[in-house]
Coordinates of C-alpha atoms and ligand atoms in Angstrom, one line a residue:
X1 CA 37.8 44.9 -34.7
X2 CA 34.2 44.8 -36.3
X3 CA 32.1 48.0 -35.3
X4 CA 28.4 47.5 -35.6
X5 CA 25.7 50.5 -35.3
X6 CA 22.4 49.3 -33.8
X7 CA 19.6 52.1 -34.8
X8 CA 16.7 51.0 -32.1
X9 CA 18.9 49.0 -30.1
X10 CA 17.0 50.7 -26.5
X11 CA 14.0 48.1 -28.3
X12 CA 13.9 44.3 -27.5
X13 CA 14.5 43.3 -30.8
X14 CA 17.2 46.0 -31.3
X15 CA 18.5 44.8 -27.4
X16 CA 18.6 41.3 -28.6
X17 CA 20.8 42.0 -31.7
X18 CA 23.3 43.9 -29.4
X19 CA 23.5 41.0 -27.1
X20 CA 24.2 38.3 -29.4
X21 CA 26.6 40.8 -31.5
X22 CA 28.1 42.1 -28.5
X23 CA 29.1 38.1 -27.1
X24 CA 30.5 37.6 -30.7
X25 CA 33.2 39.7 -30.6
X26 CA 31.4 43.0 -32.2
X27 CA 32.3 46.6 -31.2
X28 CA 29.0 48.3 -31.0
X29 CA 27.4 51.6 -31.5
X30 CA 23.9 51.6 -29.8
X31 CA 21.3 54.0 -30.7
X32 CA 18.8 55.1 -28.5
X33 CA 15.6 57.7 -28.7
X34 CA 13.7 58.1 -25.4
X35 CA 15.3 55.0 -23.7
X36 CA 18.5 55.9 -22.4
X37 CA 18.7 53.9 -19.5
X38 CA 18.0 50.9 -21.9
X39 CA 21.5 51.7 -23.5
X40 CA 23.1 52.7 -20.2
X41 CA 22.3 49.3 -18.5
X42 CA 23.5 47.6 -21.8
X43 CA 27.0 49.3 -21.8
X44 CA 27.6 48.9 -18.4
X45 CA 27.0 45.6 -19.0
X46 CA 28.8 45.2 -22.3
X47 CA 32.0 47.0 -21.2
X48 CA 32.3 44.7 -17.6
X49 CA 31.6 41.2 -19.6
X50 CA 34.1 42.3 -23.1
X51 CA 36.5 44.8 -22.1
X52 CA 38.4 44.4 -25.6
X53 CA 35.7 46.0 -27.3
X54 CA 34.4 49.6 -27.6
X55 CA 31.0 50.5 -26.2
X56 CA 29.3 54.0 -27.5
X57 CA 25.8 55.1 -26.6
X58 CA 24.5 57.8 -29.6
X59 CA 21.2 59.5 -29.1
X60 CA 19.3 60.4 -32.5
X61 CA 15.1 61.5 -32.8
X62 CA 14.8 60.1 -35.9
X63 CA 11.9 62.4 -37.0
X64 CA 13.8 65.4 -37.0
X65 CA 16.6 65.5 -39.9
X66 CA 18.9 68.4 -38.3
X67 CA 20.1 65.8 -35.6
X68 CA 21.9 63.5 -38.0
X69 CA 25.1 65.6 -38.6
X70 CA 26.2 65.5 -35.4
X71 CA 24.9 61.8 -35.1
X72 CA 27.4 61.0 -37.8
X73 CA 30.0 62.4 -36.5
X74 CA 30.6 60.1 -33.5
X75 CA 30.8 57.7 -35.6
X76 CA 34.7 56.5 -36.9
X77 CA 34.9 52.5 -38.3
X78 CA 32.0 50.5 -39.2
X79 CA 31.1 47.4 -40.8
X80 CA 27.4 46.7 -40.7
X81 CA 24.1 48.9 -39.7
X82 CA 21.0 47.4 -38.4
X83 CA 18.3 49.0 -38.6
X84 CA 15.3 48.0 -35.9
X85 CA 13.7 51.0 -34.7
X86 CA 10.3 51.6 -35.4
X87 CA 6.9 52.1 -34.3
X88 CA 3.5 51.4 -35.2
X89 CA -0.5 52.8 -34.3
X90 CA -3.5 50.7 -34.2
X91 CA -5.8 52.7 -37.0
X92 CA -8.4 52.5 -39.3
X93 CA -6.5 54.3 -42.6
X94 CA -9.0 57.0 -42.2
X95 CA -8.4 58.3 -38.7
X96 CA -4.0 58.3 -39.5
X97 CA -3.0 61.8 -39.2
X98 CA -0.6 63.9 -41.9
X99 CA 2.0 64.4 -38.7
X100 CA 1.5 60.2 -37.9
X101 CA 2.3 59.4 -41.9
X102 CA 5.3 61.7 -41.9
X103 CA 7.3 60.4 -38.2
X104 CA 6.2 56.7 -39.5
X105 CA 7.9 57.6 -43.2
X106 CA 10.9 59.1 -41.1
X107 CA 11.6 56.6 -38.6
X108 CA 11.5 53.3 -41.0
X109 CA 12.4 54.9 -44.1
X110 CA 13.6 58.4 -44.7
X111 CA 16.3 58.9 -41.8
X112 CA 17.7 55.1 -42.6
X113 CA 18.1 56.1 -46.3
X114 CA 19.8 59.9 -45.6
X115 CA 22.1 57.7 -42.5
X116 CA 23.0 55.3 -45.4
X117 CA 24.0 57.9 -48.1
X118 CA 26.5 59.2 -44.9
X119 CA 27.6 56.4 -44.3
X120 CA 27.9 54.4 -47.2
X121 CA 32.3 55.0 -47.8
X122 CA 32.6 53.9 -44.4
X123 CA 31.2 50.5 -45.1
X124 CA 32.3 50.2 -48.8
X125 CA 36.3 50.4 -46.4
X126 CA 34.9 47.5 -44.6
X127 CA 36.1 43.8 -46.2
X128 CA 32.1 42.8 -45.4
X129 CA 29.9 45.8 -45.3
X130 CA 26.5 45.2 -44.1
X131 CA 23.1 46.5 -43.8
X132 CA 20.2 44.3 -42.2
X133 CA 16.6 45.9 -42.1
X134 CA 14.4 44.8 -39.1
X135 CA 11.2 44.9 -41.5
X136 CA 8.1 43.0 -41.0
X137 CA 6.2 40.4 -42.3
X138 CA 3.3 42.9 -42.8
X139 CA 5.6 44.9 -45.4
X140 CA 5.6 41.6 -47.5
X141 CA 1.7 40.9 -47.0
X142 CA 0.2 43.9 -46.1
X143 CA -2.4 44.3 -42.6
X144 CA -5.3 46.4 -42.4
X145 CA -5.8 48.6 -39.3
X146 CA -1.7 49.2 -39.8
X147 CA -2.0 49.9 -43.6
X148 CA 0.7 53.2 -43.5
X149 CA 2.7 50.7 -40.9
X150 CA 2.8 48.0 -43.7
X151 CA 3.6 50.8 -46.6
X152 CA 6.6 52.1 -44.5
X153 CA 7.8 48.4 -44.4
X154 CA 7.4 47.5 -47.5
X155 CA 9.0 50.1 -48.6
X156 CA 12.1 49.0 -46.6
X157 CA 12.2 45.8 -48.5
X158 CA 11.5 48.4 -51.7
X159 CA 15.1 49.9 -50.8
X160 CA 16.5 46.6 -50.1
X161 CA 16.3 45.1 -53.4
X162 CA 17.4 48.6 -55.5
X163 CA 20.2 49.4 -52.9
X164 CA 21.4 45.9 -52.7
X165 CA 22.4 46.3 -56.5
X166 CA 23.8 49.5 -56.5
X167 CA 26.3 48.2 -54.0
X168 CA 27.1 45.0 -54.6
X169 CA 30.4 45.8 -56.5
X170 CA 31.4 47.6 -53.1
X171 CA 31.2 44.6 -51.4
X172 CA 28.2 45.8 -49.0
X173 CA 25.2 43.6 -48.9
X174 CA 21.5 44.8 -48.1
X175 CA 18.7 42.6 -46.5
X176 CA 16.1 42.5 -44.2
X177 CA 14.6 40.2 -42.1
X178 CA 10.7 40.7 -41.5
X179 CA 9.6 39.4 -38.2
X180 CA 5.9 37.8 -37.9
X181 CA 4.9 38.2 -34.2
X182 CA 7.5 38.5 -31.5
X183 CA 7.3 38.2 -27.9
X184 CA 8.1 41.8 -27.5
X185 CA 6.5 44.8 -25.6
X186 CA 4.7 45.8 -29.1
X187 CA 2.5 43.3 -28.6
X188 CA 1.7 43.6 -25.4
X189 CA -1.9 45.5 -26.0
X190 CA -3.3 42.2 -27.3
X191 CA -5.2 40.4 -24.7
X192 CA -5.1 36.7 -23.6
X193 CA -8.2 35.8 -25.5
X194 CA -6.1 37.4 -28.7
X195 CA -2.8 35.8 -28.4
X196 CA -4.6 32.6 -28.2
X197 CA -6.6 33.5 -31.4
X198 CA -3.4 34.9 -32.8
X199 CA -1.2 31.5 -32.0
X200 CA -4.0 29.3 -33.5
X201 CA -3.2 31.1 -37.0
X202 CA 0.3 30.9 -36.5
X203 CA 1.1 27.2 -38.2
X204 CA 3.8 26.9 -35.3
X205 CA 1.7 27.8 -32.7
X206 CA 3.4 30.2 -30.5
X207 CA 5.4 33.6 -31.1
X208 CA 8.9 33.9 -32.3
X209 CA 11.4 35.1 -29.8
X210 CA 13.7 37.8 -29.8
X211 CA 16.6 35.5 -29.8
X212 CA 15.3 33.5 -33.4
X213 CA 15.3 37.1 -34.7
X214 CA 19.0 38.2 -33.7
X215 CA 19.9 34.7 -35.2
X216 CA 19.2 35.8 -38.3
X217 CA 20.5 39.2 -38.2
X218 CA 24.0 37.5 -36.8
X219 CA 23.9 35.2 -39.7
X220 CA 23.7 37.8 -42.5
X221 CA 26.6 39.8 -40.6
X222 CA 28.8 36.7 -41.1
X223 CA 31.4 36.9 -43.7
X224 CA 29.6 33.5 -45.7
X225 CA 26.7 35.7 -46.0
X226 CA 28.2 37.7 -48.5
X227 CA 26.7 36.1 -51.6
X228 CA 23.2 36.8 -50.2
X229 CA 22.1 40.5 -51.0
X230 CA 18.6 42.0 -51.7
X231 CA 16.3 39.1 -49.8
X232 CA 14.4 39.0 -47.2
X233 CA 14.1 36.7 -44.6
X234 CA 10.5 36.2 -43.5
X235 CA 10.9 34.7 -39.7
X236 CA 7.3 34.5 -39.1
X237 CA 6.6 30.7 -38.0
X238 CA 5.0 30.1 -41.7
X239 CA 2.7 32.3 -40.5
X240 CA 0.9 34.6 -43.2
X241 CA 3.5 33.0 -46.0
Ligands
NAP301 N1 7.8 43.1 -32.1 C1 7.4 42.5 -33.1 O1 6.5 41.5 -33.1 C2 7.8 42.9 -34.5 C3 7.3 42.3 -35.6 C4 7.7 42.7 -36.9 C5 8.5 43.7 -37.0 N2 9.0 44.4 -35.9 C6 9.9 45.5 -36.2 O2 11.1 45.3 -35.4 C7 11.7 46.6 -35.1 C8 11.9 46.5 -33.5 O3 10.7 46.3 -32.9 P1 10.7 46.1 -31.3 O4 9.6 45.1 -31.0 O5 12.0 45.9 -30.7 O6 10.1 47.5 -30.8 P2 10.4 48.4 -29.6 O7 10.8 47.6 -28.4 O8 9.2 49.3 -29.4 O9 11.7 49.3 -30.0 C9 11.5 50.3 -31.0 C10 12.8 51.1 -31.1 O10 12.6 52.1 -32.1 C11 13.1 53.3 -31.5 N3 12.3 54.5 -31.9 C12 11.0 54.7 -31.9 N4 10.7 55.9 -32.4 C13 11.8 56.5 -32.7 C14 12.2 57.8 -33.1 N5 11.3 58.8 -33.4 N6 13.5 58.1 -33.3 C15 14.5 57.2 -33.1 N7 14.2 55.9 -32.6 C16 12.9 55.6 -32.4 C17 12.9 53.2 -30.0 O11 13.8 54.0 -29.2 P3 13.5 54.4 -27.7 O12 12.9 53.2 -27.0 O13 14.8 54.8 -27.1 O14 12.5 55.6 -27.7 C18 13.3 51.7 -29.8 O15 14.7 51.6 -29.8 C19 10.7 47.7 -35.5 O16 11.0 48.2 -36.7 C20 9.4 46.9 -35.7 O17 8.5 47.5 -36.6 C21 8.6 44.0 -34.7

């Protein structure tokens, strides 16, 4: 059976993955940092509806490195990662703190990178490893007041293209999807007069939803996918491309 582990999947993108991967046969592994109850509704949920698959909640703060040992540990067979947790703050450069640069460079970068050099035998076993970064269309282009938001991300697609390569001949694959604007609770500080403003500049004119962004993570997890490695998928309504 295919084992999946979902870093972020208490978040509605990260929820939305484990849905679609759940219903498709996946075994899951769902990580969660605050939001238990997220995951707890989820495997409740999981476990009633596919009773053939395996269900684990794992709890990781990925700012502080000493938790990933044990983290590892629960985890046996696995085929793909996905990686959507993440966070951003609404800052002028200037006013980012030292501590606010070092969780950001932790949660989107650092811990994903140490959690892939753990894990990386367990997926070069699998006959389609897979990693999928949730990045963000402002790691390709780059946004001001979320300038060490954007480096973090592009820095994701940075790995992404060097990893893919030093993998390839293990059969793993390494991509990202970056997300324009998603109807998700990280945009929910914008006002109405925003989101108007925001959909006029979108050349679809509305958001993306969660369920055009696990599409595209289910896709890459497909075994077809595997002569696409070191891309990334910009699922942003044409907006900012
Ligand atoms: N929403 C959008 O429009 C959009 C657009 C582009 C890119 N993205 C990216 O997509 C990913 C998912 O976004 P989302 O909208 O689903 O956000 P979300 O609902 O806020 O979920 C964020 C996830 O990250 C986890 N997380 C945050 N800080 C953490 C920490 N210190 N340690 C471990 N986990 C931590 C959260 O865990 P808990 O909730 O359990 O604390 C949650 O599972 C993020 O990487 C985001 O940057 C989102």
């Amino acid at each position: 059976m295919k084992a999946a582990l979902i870093m972020g999947a208490s978040g509605d993108i990260g929820k939305g993955i484990a849905e679609e991967l759940a219903a498709s046969g996946w075994s899951l592994y769902l990580h969660y940092h605050t939001d238990y109850q997220s995951v707890e509704r989820q495997l409740q949920t999981y476990r009633a509806a596919y009773p053939q698959q395996d269900f684990f909640g794992l709890h990781l703060d990925m700012t502080v490195e000493a938790g990933i040992p044990e983290f590892i540990r629960n985890i046996f067979q696995l085929d793909a990662i996905i990686f959507s947790s993440g966070f951003t703050t609404f800052q002028l450069l200037t006013e980012v703190t030292s501590e606010t640069m070092d969780k950001m460079w932790a949660v989107h970068v650092k811990t994903p990178v140490l959690l892939i050099q753990k894990l990386q035998s367990k997926l070069a076993h699998s006959p389609n490893g897979r990693i999928v970064f949730i990045s963000s269309i402002y790691g390709e282009t780059g946004s001001s007041m979320e300038v060490f938001y954007s480096t973090t991300k592009g820095a994701q697609l940075a790995f992404v293209k060097a990893y893919s390569k030093e993998v390839a001949s293990l059969g793993i694959t390494v991509n990202a999807i970056s997300p324009g604007a998603i109807e998700t609770k990280m945009n929910g500080a914008f006002t109405e007069l925003e989101l108007t403003g925001l959909k006029e500049e979108i050349p679809v004119r509305r958001m993306g939803t969660i369920s055009e962004i696990s599409f595209w993570v289910h896709q890459l997890l497909e075994s077809r996918s595997a002569y696409l490695t070191g891309q990334s998928i910009i699922v942003s309504g044409g907006w900012l491309k």
